[in-house]
PDB file of C-alpha atoms in Angstrom:
ATOM      1  CA  UNK A   1       0.000   0.000   0.000  1.00 50.00           C
ATOM      2  CA  UNK A   2       2.952   2.292   0.645  1.00 66.00           C
ATOM      3  CA  UNK A   3       3.928   2.198  -3.060  1.00 81.00           C
ATOM      4  CA  UNK A   4       0.345   2.967  -4.111  1.00 83.00           C
ATOM      5  CA  UNK A   5       0.300   5.943  -1.744  1.00 86.00           C
ATOM      6  CA  UNK A   6       3.546   7.198  -3.303  1.00 89.00           C
ATOM      7  CA  UNK A   7       2.066   6.846  -6.799  1.00 88.00           C
ATOM      8  CA  UNK A   8      -1.095   8.683  -5.732  1.00 90.00           C
ATOM      9  CA  UNK A   9       0.977  11.490  -4.227  1.00 92.00           C
ATOM     10  CA  UNK A  10       3.157  11.780  -7.345  1.00 92.00           C
ATOM     11  CA  UNK A  11       0.083  11.771  -9.628  1.00 92.00           C
ATOM     12  CA  UNK A  12      -1.479  14.552  -7.546  1.00 92.00           C
ATOM     13  CA  UNK A  13       1.757  16.585  -7.660  1.00 93.00           C
ATOM     14  CA  UNK A  14       1.975  16.234 -11.429  1.00 93.00           C
ATOM     15  CA  UNK A  15      -1.686  17.190 -11.824  1.00 92.00           C
ATOM     16  CA  UNK A  16      -1.164  20.236  -9.580  1.00 92.00           C
ATOM     17  CA  UNK A  17       1.709  21.257 -11.872  1.00 91.00           C
ATOM     18  CA  UNK A  18      -0.686  21.301 -14.829  1.00 91.00           C
ATOM     19  CA  UNK A  19      -0.035  17.915 -16.397  1.00 90.00           C
ATOM     20  CA  UNK A  20      -3.016  16.111 -17.919  1.00 90.00           C
ATOM     21  CA  UNK A  21      -3.785  12.402 -17.648  1.00 90.00           C
ATOM     22  CA  UNK A  22      -1.700  11.334 -20.665  1.00 86.00           C
ATOM     23  CA  UNK A  23       1.347  13.296 -19.470  1.00 88.00           C
ATOM     24  CA  UNK A  24       1.033  11.877 -15.953  1.00 91.00           C
ATOM     25  CA  UNK A  25       0.760   8.364 -17.415  1.00 90.00           C
ATOM     26  CA  UNK A  26       3.926   8.942 -19.453  1.00 88.00           C
ATOM     27  CA  UNK A  27       5.801  10.299 -16.438  1.00 89.00           C
ATOM     28  CA  UNK A  28       4.766   7.408 -14.147  1.00 91.00           C
ATOM     29  CA  UNK A  29       4.989   4.777 -16.920  1.00 89.00           C
ATOM     30  CA  UNK A  30       1.471   3.520 -16.264  1.00 90.00           C
ATOM     31  CA  UNK A  31      -1.706   3.501 -18.352  1.00 88.00           C
ATOM     32  CA  UNK A  32      -4.093   6.455 -18.510  1.00 88.00           C
ATOM     33  CA  UNK A  33      -6.668   4.199 -16.832  1.00 89.00           C
ATOM     34  CA  UNK A  34      -4.325   3.727 -13.873  1.00 91.00           C
ATOM     35  CA  UNK A  35      -3.756   7.492 -13.572  1.00 92.00           C
ATOM     36  CA  UNK A  36      -7.514   8.075 -13.490  1.00 90.00           C
ATOM     37  CA  UNK A  37      -7.820   5.439 -10.765  1.00 90.00           C
ATOM     38  CA  UNK A  38      -4.968   7.002  -8.747  1.00 90.00           C
ATOM     39  CA  UNK A  39      -6.485  10.486  -8.944  1.00 91.00           C
ATOM     40  CA  UNK A  40     -10.020   9.380  -8.077  1.00 88.00           C
ATOM     41  CA  UNK A  41      -8.736   7.166  -5.278  1.00 82.00           C
ATOM     42  CA  UNK A  42      -6.926  10.180  -3.814  1.00 74.00           C
ATOM     43  CA  UNK A  43     -10.260  11.994  -3.674  1.00 74.00           C
ATOM     44  CA  UNK A  44     -11.904   8.929  -2.089  1.00 72.00           C
ATOM     45  CA  UNK A  45     -14.347   8.874  -5.006  1.00 59.00           C
ATOM     46  CA  UNK A  46     -13.368   5.411  -6.112  1.00 53.00           C
ATOM     47  CA  UNK A  47     -13.136   2.341  -3.930  1.00 61.00           C
ATOM     48  CA  UNK A  48     -12.880  -0.095  -6.836  1.00 69.00           C
ATOM     49  CA  UNK A  49      -9.896  -2.365  -7.168  1.00 75.00           C
ATOM     50  CA  UNK A  50      -6.811  -1.036  -8.913  1.00 74.00           C
ATOM     51  CA  UNK A  51      -6.404  -1.608 -12.648  1.00 79.00           C
ATOM     52  CA  UNK A  52      -3.998  -4.386 -13.562  1.00 82.00           C
ATOM     53  CA  UNK A  53      -0.912  -2.361 -14.352  1.00 86.00           C
ATOM     54  CA  UNK A  54       2.755  -2.109 -13.443  1.00 86.00           C
ATOM     55  CA  UNK A  55       4.587   1.121 -12.678  1.00 86.00           C
ATOM     56  CA  UNK A  56       8.110   1.294 -14.088  1.00 90.00           C
ATOM     57  CA  UNK A  57      10.593   3.586 -12.380  1.00 91.00           C
ATOM     58  CA  UNK A  58      13.879   3.717 -14.262  1.00 93.00           C
ATOM     59  CA  UNK A  59      15.142   6.933 -12.662  1.00 94.00           C
ATOM     60  CA  UNK A  60      18.216   5.138 -11.266  1.00 96.00           C
ATOM     61  CA  UNK A  61      19.286   4.781 -14.909  1.00 96.00           C
ATOM     62  CA  UNK A  62      17.951   8.087 -16.224  1.00 96.00           C
ATOM     63  CA  UNK A  63      19.686  10.256 -13.646  1.00 97.00           C
ATOM     64  CA  UNK A  64      23.103   9.022 -14.770  1.00 98.00           C
ATOM     65  CA  UNK A  65      24.440   9.851 -18.243  1.00 96.00           C
ATOM     66  CA  UNK A  66      26.912   6.992 -17.825  1.00 98.00           C
ATOM     67  CA  UNK A  67      24.181   4.418 -17.124  1.00 98.00           C
ATOM     68  CA  UNK A  68      21.891   5.820 -19.815  1.00 97.00           C
ATOM     69  CA  UNK A  69      24.694   5.589 -22.373  1.00 97.00           C
ATOM     70  CA  UNK A  70      25.300   1.919 -21.553  1.00 97.00           C
ATOM     71  CA  UNK A  71      21.582   1.144 -21.753  1.00 97.00           C
ATOM     72  CA  UNK A  72      21.534   2.932 -25.133  1.00 96.00           C
ATOM     73  CA  UNK A  73      24.421   0.757 -26.327  1.00 97.00           C
ATOM     74  CA  UNK A  74      22.578  -2.404 -25.211  1.00 97.00           C
ATOM     75  CA  UNK A  75      19.425  -1.237 -27.011  1.00 97.00           C
ATOM     76  CA  UNK A  76      21.493  -0.468 -30.118  1.00 97.00           C
ATOM     77  CA  UNK A  77      22.860  -4.017 -30.025  1.00 96.00           C
ATOM     78  CA  UNK A  78      19.285  -5.368 -29.982  1.00 95.00           C
ATOM     79  CA  UNK A  79      18.373  -3.149 -32.938  1.00 96.00           C
ATOM     80  CA  UNK A  80      21.329  -4.515 -34.881  1.00 96.00           C
ATOM     81  CA  UNK A  81      19.957  -8.053 -34.321  1.00 94.00           C
ATOM     82  CA  UNK A  82      16.736  -7.004 -36.063  1.00 92.00           C
ATOM     83  CA  UNK A  83      18.621  -5.187 -38.829  1.00 93.00           C
ATOM     84  CA  UNK A  84      20.644  -8.327 -39.579  1.00 94.00           C
ATOM     85  CA  UNK A  85      17.606 -10.646 -39.347  1.00 93.00           C
ATOM     86  CA  UNK A  86      15.517  -8.467 -41.681  1.00 90.00           C
ATOM     87  CA  UNK A  87      18.436  -7.524 -43.969  1.00 94.00           C
ATOM     88  CA  UNK A  88      17.490  -3.869 -43.539  1.00 93.00           C
ATOM     89  CA  UNK A  89      19.433  -0.650 -43.289  1.00 95.00           C
ATOM     90  CA  UNK A  90      18.673   2.222 -40.916  1.00 97.00           C
ATOM     91  CA  UNK A  91      18.705   5.905 -41.947  1.00 96.00           C
ATOM     92  CA  UNK A  92      16.895   7.432 -38.992  1.00 98.00           C
ATOM     93  CA  UNK A  93      16.198   6.899 -35.298  1.00 98.00           C
ATOM     94  CA  UNK A  94      12.896   8.333 -34.032  1.00 99.00           C
ATOM     95  CA  UNK A  95      12.753   9.178 -30.330  1.00 98.00           C
ATOM     96  CA  UNK A  96       9.342   9.441 -28.707  1.00 97.00           C
ATOM     97  CA  UNK A  97       9.215  12.493 -26.442  1.00 90.00           C
ATOM     98  CA  UNK A  98       9.931  12.896 -23.699  1.00 89.00           C
ATOM     99  CA  UNK A  99      11.658   9.888 -22.186  1.00 94.00           C
ATOM    100  CA  UNK A 100      12.567   8.133 -25.436  1.00 96.00           C
ATOM    101  CA  UNK A 101      14.630  11.037 -26.771  1.00 97.00           C
ATOM    102  CA  UNK A 102      17.810  10.566 -24.677  1.00 97.00           C
ATOM    103  CA  UNK A 103      17.896   6.868 -25.563  1.00 98.00           C
ATOM    104  CA  UNK A 104      17.187   7.597 -29.239  1.00 98.00           C
ATOM    105  CA  UNK A 105      19.967  10.189 -29.337  1.00 98.00           C
ATOM    106  CA  UNK A 106      22.487   7.666 -28.037  1.00 97.00           C
ATOM    107  CA  UNK A 107      21.287   4.968 -30.441  1.00 98.00           C
ATOM    108  CA  UNK A 108      21.421   7.363 -33.419  1.00 98.00           C
ATOM    109  CA  UNK A 109      24.983   8.277 -32.475  1.00 97.00           C
ATOM    110  CA  UNK A 110      25.991   4.604 -32.205  1.00 96.00           C
ATOM    111  CA  UNK A 111      24.357   3.745 -35.550  1.00 96.00           C
ATOM    112  CA  UNK A 112      25.611   6.895 -37.282  1.00 97.00           C
ATOM    113  CA  UNK A 113      22.102   7.907 -38.374  1.00 98.00           C
ATOM    114  CA  UNK A 114      19.960  11.012 -38.299  1.00 98.00           C
ATOM    115  CA  UNK A 115      17.608  11.720 -35.383  1.00 99.00           C
ATOM    116  CA  UNK A 116      13.927  12.635 -35.400  1.00 98.00           C
ATOM    117  CA  UNK A 117      11.647  13.408 -32.451  1.00 98.00           C
ATOM    118  CA  UNK A 118       7.963  12.538 -32.164  1.00 97.00           C
ATOM    119  CA  UNK A 119       5.730  14.452 -29.765  1.00 92.00           C
ATOM    120  CA  UNK A 120       2.749  12.458 -28.486  1.00 83.00           C
ATOM    121  CA  UNK A 121      -0.061  14.936 -27.925  1.00 74.00           C
ATOM    122  CA  UNK A 122      -2.434  14.651 -25.021  1.00 59.00           C
ATOM    123  CA  UNK A 123      -5.787  12.952 -25.182  1.00 56.00           C
ATOM    124  CA  UNK A 124      -8.650  15.379 -24.939  1.00 50.00           C
ATOM    125  CA  UNK A 125     -12.146  14.787 -23.616  1.00 49.00           C
ATOM    126  CA  UNK A 126     -14.286  13.064 -26.242  1.00 51.00           C
ATOM    127  CA  UNK A 127     -11.459  12.009 -28.542  1.00 55.00           C
ATOM    128  CA  UNK A 128      -7.795  11.659 -29.151  1.00 59.00           C
ATOM    129  CA  UNK A 129      -5.227  13.795 -30.891  1.00 60.00           C
ATOM    130  CA  UNK A 130      -2.393  12.246 -32.810  1.00 75.00           C
ATOM    131  CA  UNK A 131       1.164  13.332 -32.249  1.00 87.00           C
ATOM    132  CA  UNK A 132       3.558  15.016 -34.652  1.00 92.00           C
ATOM    133  CA  UNK A 133       7.193  14.938 -35.689  1.00 95.00           C
ATOM    134  CA  UNK A 134       9.289  17.923 -34.628  1.00 95.00           C
ATOM    135  CA  UNK A 135      10.489  20.090 -37.494  1.00 95.00           C
ATOM    136  CA  UNK A 136      13.661  20.855 -35.515  1.00 97.00           C
ATOM    137  CA  UNK A 137      15.058  17.404 -36.249  1.00 97.00           C
ATOM    138  CA  UNK A 138      15.562  15.228 -39.339  1.00 97.00           C
ATOM    139  CA  UNK A 139      12.726  14.678 -41.787  1.00 96.00           C
ATOM    140  CA  UNK A 140      11.168  11.238 -42.065  1.00 97.00           C
ATOM    141  CA  UNK A 141      10.095  10.967 -45.713  1.00 97.00           C
ATOM    142  CA  UNK A 142      11.604   7.928 -47.406  1.00 97.00           C
ATOM    143  CA  UNK A 143      13.678   6.943 -44.368  1.00 98.00           C
ATOM    144  CA  UNK A 144      14.162   3.475 -42.861  1.00 98.00           C
ATOM    145  CA  UNK A 145      13.504   3.992 -39.167  1.00 98.00           C
ATOM    146  CA  UNK A 146      14.022   2.605 -35.704  1.00 98.00           C
ATOM    147  CA  UNK A 147      11.490   3.907 -33.170  1.00 99.00           C
ATOM    148  CA  UNK A 148      12.773   4.331 -29.599  1.00 98.00           C
ATOM    149  CA  UNK A 149      10.904   4.889 -26.336  1.00 97.00           C
ATOM    150  CA  UNK A 150      11.405   4.029 -22.705  1.00 97.00           C
ATOM    151  CA  UNK A 151       8.256   1.973 -22.009  1.00 96.00           C
ATOM    152  CA  UNK A 152       5.478   0.435 -24.087  1.00 95.00           C
ATOM    153  CA  UNK A 153       2.350   0.299 -21.945  1.00 91.00           C
ATOM    154  CA  UNK A 154      -0.530  -0.407 -24.350  1.00 90.00           C
ATOM    155  CA  UNK A 155       1.154   0.216 -27.706  1.00 92.00           C
ATOM    156  CA  UNK A 156      -1.212   3.030 -28.708  1.00 90.00           C
ATOM    157  CA  UNK A 157       1.488   5.674 -29.124  1.00 91.00           C
ATOM    158  CA  UNK A 158       3.807   3.264 -30.922  1.00 95.00           C
ATOM    159  CA  UNK A 159       1.052   2.236 -33.353  1.00 95.00           C
ATOM    160  CA  UNK A 160       0.354   5.925 -34.039  1.00 93.00           C
ATOM    161  CA  UNK A 161       4.035   6.565 -34.788  1.00 96.00           C
ATOM    162  CA  UNK A 162       4.209   3.570 -37.151  1.00 97.00           C
ATOM    163  CA  UNK A 163       1.058   4.715 -38.969  1.00 96.00           C
ATOM    164  CA  UNK A 164       2.354   8.263 -39.377  1.00 95.00           C
ATOM    165  CA  UNK A 165       5.766   7.081 -40.560  1.00 97.00           C
ATOM    166  CA  UNK A 166       4.194   4.849 -43.201  1.00 98.00           C
ATOM    167  CA  UNK A 167       1.800   7.561 -44.367  1.00 96.00           C
ATOM    168  CA  UNK A 168       4.840   9.846 -44.824  1.00 95.00           C
ATOM    169  CA  UNK A 169       6.629   7.307 -46.990  1.00 97.00           C
ATOM    170  CA  UNK A 170       8.996   6.085 -44.272  1.00 98.00           C
ATOM    171  CA  UNK A 171       9.625   2.434 -43.423  1.00 98.00           C
ATOM    172  CA  UNK A 172       9.653   1.433 -39.736  1.00 98.00           C
ATOM    173  CA  UNK A 173      12.199  -1.383 -39.389  1.00 97.00           C
ATOM    174  CA  UNK A 174      12.295  -1.931 -35.619  1.00 98.00           C
ATOM    175  CA  UNK A 175      10.989  -0.696 -32.277  1.00 98.00           C
ATOM    176  CA  UNK A 176      13.417  -0.531 -29.345  1.00 98.00           C
ATOM    177  CA  UNK A 177      12.326   0.046 -25.753  1.00 98.00           C
ATOM    178  CA  UNK A 178      13.730  -0.297 -22.290  1.00 97.00           C
ATOM    179  CA  UNK A 179      10.583  -2.050 -20.969  1.00 97.00           C
ATOM    180  CA  UNK A 180       7.653  -3.635 -22.822  1.00 96.00           C
ATOM    181  CA  UNK A 181       4.539  -4.033 -20.671  1.00 94.00           C
ATOM    182  CA  UNK A 182       2.338  -5.028 -23.632  1.00 91.00           C
ATOM    183  CA  UNK A 183       3.987  -8.406 -24.220  1.00 89.00           C
ATOM    184  CA  UNK A 184       4.076  -7.767 -27.969  1.00 91.00           C
ATOM    185  CA  UNK A 185       6.626  -9.293 -30.307  1.00 94.00           C
ATOM    186  CA  UNK A 186       5.432  -6.904 -33.008  1.00 96.00           C
ATOM    187  CA  UNK A 187       3.328  -3.744 -33.148  1.00 96.00           C
ATOM    188  CA  UNK A 188       1.726  -2.905 -36.494  1.00 97.00           C
ATOM    189  CA  UNK A 189       3.935  -5.665 -37.961  1.00 97.00           C
ATOM    190  CA  UNK A 190       7.155  -3.987 -36.750  1.00 97.00           C
ATOM    191  CA  UNK A 191       9.447  -6.126 -34.545  1.00 96.00           C
ATOM    192  CA  UNK A 192       9.682  -5.001 -30.910  1.00 97.00           C
ATOM    193  CA  UNK A 193      13.031  -5.289 -29.146  1.00 96.00           C
ATOM    194  CA  UNK A 194      12.855  -4.745 -25.360  1.00 97.00           C
ATOM    195  CA  UNK A 195      15.582  -5.018 -22.759  1.00 96.00           C
ATOM    196  CA  UNK A 196      12.871  -6.197 -20.352  1.00 95.00           C
ATOM    197  CA  UNK A 197       9.473  -7.668 -21.223  1.00 93.00           C
ATOM    198  CA  UNK A 198       6.870  -7.836 -18.491  1.00 90.00           C
ATOM    199  CA  UNK A 199       3.964 -10.256 -18.721  1.00 80.00           C
ATOM    200  CA  UNK A 200       1.247 -10.399 -16.058  1.00 74.00           C
ATOM    201  CA  UNK A 201       0.162 -13.866 -15.012  1.00 69.00           C
ATOM    202  CA  UNK A 202      -3.312 -13.661 -13.493  1.00 60.00           C
TER     203      UNK A 202
END
Protein backbone atom coordinates (compact mmCIF):
# COMPACT_ATOMS: atom_id res chain seq x y z
CA UNK A 1 0.00 0.00 0.00
CA UNK A 2 2.95 2.29 0.64
CA UNK A 3 3.93 2.20 -3.06
CA UNK A 4 0.35 2.97 -4.11
CA UNK A 5 0.30 5.94 -1.74
CA UNK A 6 3.55 7.20 -3.30
CA UNK A 7 2.07 6.85 -6.80
CA UNK A 8 -1.09 8.68 -5.73
CA UNK A 9 0.98 11.49 -4.23
CA UNK A 10 3.16 11.78 -7.34
CA UNK A 11 0.08 11.77 -9.63
CA UNK A 12 -1.48 14.55 -7.55
CA UNK A 13 1.76 16.59 -7.66
CA UNK A 14 1.97 16.23 -11.43
CA UNK A 15 -1.69 17.19 -11.82
CA UNK A 16 -1.16 20.24 -9.58
CA UNK A 17 1.71 21.26 -11.87
CA UNK A 18 -0.69 21.30 -14.83
CA UNK A 19 -0.04 17.92 -16.40
CA UNK A 20 -3.02 16.11 -17.92
CA UNK A 21 -3.79 12.40 -17.65
CA UNK A 22 -1.70 11.33 -20.67
CA UNK A 23 1.35 13.30 -19.47
CA UNK A 24 1.03 11.88 -15.95
CA UNK A 25 0.76 8.36 -17.41
CA UNK A 26 3.93 8.94 -19.45
CA UNK A 27 5.80 10.30 -16.44
CA UNK A 28 4.77 7.41 -14.15
CA UNK A 29 4.99 4.78 -16.92
CA UNK A 30 1.47 3.52 -16.26
CA UNK A 31 -1.71 3.50 -18.35
CA UNK A 32 -4.09 6.45 -18.51
CA UNK A 33 -6.67 4.20 -16.83
CA UNK A 34 -4.32 3.73 -13.87
CA UNK A 35 -3.76 7.49 -13.57
CA UNK A 36 -7.51 8.08 -13.49
CA UNK A 37 -7.82 5.44 -10.77
CA UNK A 38 -4.97 7.00 -8.75
CA UNK A 39 -6.48 10.49 -8.94
CA UNK A 40 -10.02 9.38 -8.08
CA UNK A 41 -8.74 7.17 -5.28
CA UNK A 42 -6.93 10.18 -3.81
CA UNK A 43 -10.26 11.99 -3.67
CA UNK A 44 -11.90 8.93 -2.09
CA UNK A 45 -14.35 8.87 -5.01
CA UNK A 46 -13.37 5.41 -6.11
CA UNK A 47 -13.14 2.34 -3.93
CA UNK A 48 -12.88 -0.10 -6.84
CA UNK A 49 -9.90 -2.36 -7.17
CA UNK A 50 -6.81 -1.04 -8.91
CA UNK A 51 -6.40 -1.61 -12.65
CA UNK A 52 -4.00 -4.39 -13.56
CA UNK A 53 -0.91 -2.36 -14.35
CA UNK A 54 2.76 -2.11 -13.44
CA UNK A 55 4.59 1.12 -12.68
CA UNK A 56 8.11 1.29 -14.09
CA UNK A 57 10.59 3.59 -12.38
CA UNK A 58 13.88 3.72 -14.26
CA UNK A 59 15.14 6.93 -12.66
CA UNK A 60 18.22 5.14 -11.27
CA UNK A 61 19.29 4.78 -14.91
CA UNK A 62 17.95 8.09 -16.22
CA UNK A 63 19.69 10.26 -13.65
CA UNK A 64 23.10 9.02 -14.77
CA UNK A 65 24.44 9.85 -18.24
CA UNK A 66 26.91 6.99 -17.82
CA UNK A 67 24.18 4.42 -17.12
CA UNK A 68 21.89 5.82 -19.82
CA UNK A 69 24.69 5.59 -22.37
CA UNK A 70 25.30 1.92 -21.55
CA UNK A 71 21.58 1.14 -21.75
CA UNK A 72 21.53 2.93 -25.13
CA UNK A 73 24.42 0.76 -26.33
CA UNK A 74 22.58 -2.40 -25.21
CA UNK A 75 19.42 -1.24 -27.01
CA UNK A 76 21.49 -0.47 -30.12
CA UNK A 77 22.86 -4.02 -30.02
CA UNK A 78 19.29 -5.37 -29.98
CA UNK A 79 18.37 -3.15 -32.94
CA UNK A 80 21.33 -4.52 -34.88
CA UNK A 81 19.96 -8.05 -34.32
CA UNK A 82 16.74 -7.00 -36.06
CA UNK A 83 18.62 -5.19 -38.83
CA UNK A 84 20.64 -8.33 -39.58
CA UNK A 85 17.61 -10.65 -39.35
CA UNK A 86 15.52 -8.47 -41.68
CA UNK A 87 18.44 -7.52 -43.97
CA UNK A 88 17.49 -3.87 -43.54
CA UNK A 89 19.43 -0.65 -43.29
CA UNK A 90 18.67 2.22 -40.92
CA UNK A 91 18.70 5.91 -41.95
CA UNK A 92 16.89 7.43 -38.99
CA UNK A 93 16.20 6.90 -35.30
CA UNK A 94 12.90 8.33 -34.03
CA UNK A 95 12.75 9.18 -30.33
CA UNK A 96 9.34 9.44 -28.71
CA UNK A 97 9.21 12.49 -26.44
CA UNK A 98 9.93 12.90 -23.70
CA UNK A 99 11.66 9.89 -22.19
CA UNK A 100 12.57 8.13 -25.44
CA UNK A 101 14.63 11.04 -26.77
CA UNK A 102 17.81 10.57 -24.68
CA UNK A 103 17.90 6.87 -25.56
CA UNK A 104 17.19 7.60 -29.24
CA UNK A 105 19.97 10.19 -29.34
CA UNK A 106 22.49 7.67 -28.04
CA UNK A 107 21.29 4.97 -30.44
CA UNK A 108 21.42 7.36 -33.42
CA UNK A 109 24.98 8.28 -32.48
CA UNK A 110 25.99 4.60 -32.21
CA UNK A 111 24.36 3.75 -35.55
CA UNK A 112 25.61 6.89 -37.28
CA UNK A 113 22.10 7.91 -38.37
CA UNK A 114 19.96 11.01 -38.30
CA UNK A 115 17.61 11.72 -35.38
CA UNK A 116 13.93 12.64 -35.40
CA UNK A 117 11.65 13.41 -32.45
CA UNK A 118 7.96 12.54 -32.16
CA UNK A 119 5.73 14.45 -29.77
CA UNK A 120 2.75 12.46 -28.49
CA UNK A 121 -0.06 14.94 -27.93
CA UNK A 122 -2.43 14.65 -25.02
CA UNK A 123 -5.79 12.95 -25.18
CA UNK A 124 -8.65 15.38 -24.94
CA UNK A 125 -12.15 14.79 -23.62
CA UNK A 126 -14.29 13.06 -26.24
CA UNK A 127 -11.46 12.01 -28.54
CA UNK A 128 -7.80 11.66 -29.15
CA UNK A 129 -5.23 13.79 -30.89
CA UNK A 130 -2.39 12.25 -32.81
CA UNK A 131 1.16 13.33 -32.25
CA UNK A 132 3.56 15.02 -34.65
CA UNK A 133 7.19 14.94 -35.69
CA UNK A 134 9.29 17.92 -34.63
CA UNK A 135 10.49 20.09 -37.49
CA UNK A 136 13.66 20.86 -35.52
CA UNK A 137 15.06 17.40 -36.25
CA UNK A 138 15.56 15.23 -39.34
CA UNK A 139 12.73 14.68 -41.79
CA UNK A 140 11.17 11.24 -42.06
CA UNK A 141 10.09 10.97 -45.71
CA UNK A 142 11.60 7.93 -47.41
CA UNK A 143 13.68 6.94 -44.37
CA UNK A 144 14.16 3.47 -42.86
CA UNK A 145 13.50 3.99 -39.17
CA UNK A 146 14.02 2.61 -35.70
CA UNK A 147 11.49 3.91 -33.17
CA UNK A 148 12.77 4.33 -29.60
CA UNK A 149 10.90 4.89 -26.34
CA UNK A 150 11.40 4.03 -22.71
CA UNK A 151 8.26 1.97 -22.01
CA UNK A 152 5.48 0.43 -24.09
CA UNK A 153 2.35 0.30 -21.94
CA UNK A 154 -0.53 -0.41 -24.35
CA UNK A 155 1.15 0.22 -27.71
CA UNK A 156 -1.21 3.03 -28.71
CA UNK A 157 1.49 5.67 -29.12
CA UNK A 158 3.81 3.26 -30.92
CA UNK A 159 1.05 2.24 -33.35
CA UNK A 160 0.35 5.92 -34.04
CA UNK A 161 4.04 6.56 -34.79
CA UNK A 162 4.21 3.57 -37.15
CA UNK A 163 1.06 4.72 -38.97
CA UNK A 164 2.35 8.26 -39.38
CA UNK A 165 5.77 7.08 -40.56
CA UNK A 166 4.19 4.85 -43.20
CA UNK A 167 1.80 7.56 -44.37
CA UNK A 168 4.84 9.85 -44.82
CA UNK A 169 6.63 7.31 -46.99
CA UNK A 170 9.00 6.09 -44.27
CA UNK A 171 9.63 2.43 -43.42
CA UNK A 172 9.65 1.43 -39.74
CA UNK A 173 12.20 -1.38 -39.39
CA UNK A 174 12.30 -1.93 -35.62
CA UNK A 175 10.99 -0.70 -32.28
CA UNK A 176 13.42 -0.53 -29.34
CA UNK A 177 12.33 0.05 -25.75
CA UNK A 178 13.73 -0.30 -22.29
CA UNK A 179 10.58 -2.05 -20.97
CA UNK A 180 7.65 -3.64 -22.82
CA UNK A 181 4.54 -4.03 -20.67
CA UNK A 182 2.34 -5.03 -23.63
CA UNK A 183 3.99 -8.41 -24.22
CA UNK A 184 4.08 -7.77 -27.97
CA UNK A 185 6.63 -9.29 -30.31
CA UNK A 186 5.43 -6.90 -33.01
CA UNK A 187 3.33 -3.74 -33.15
CA UNK A 188 1.73 -2.91 -36.49
CA UNK A 189 3.93 -5.66 -37.96
CA UNK A 190 7.15 -3.99 -36.75
CA UNK A 191 9.45 -6.13 -34.55
CA UNK A 192 9.68 -5.00 -30.91
CA UNK A 193 13.03 -5.29 -29.15
CA UNK A 194 12.85 -4.75 -25.36
CA UNK A 195 15.58 -5.02 -22.76
CA UNK A 196 12.87 -6.20 -20.35
CA UNK A 197 9.47 -7.67 -21.22
CA UNK A 198 6.87 -7.84 -18.49
CA UNK A 199 3.96 -10.26 -18.72
CA UNK A 200 1.25 -10.40 -16.06
CA UNK A 201 0.16 -13.87 -15.01
CA UNK A 202 -3.31 -13.66 -13.49
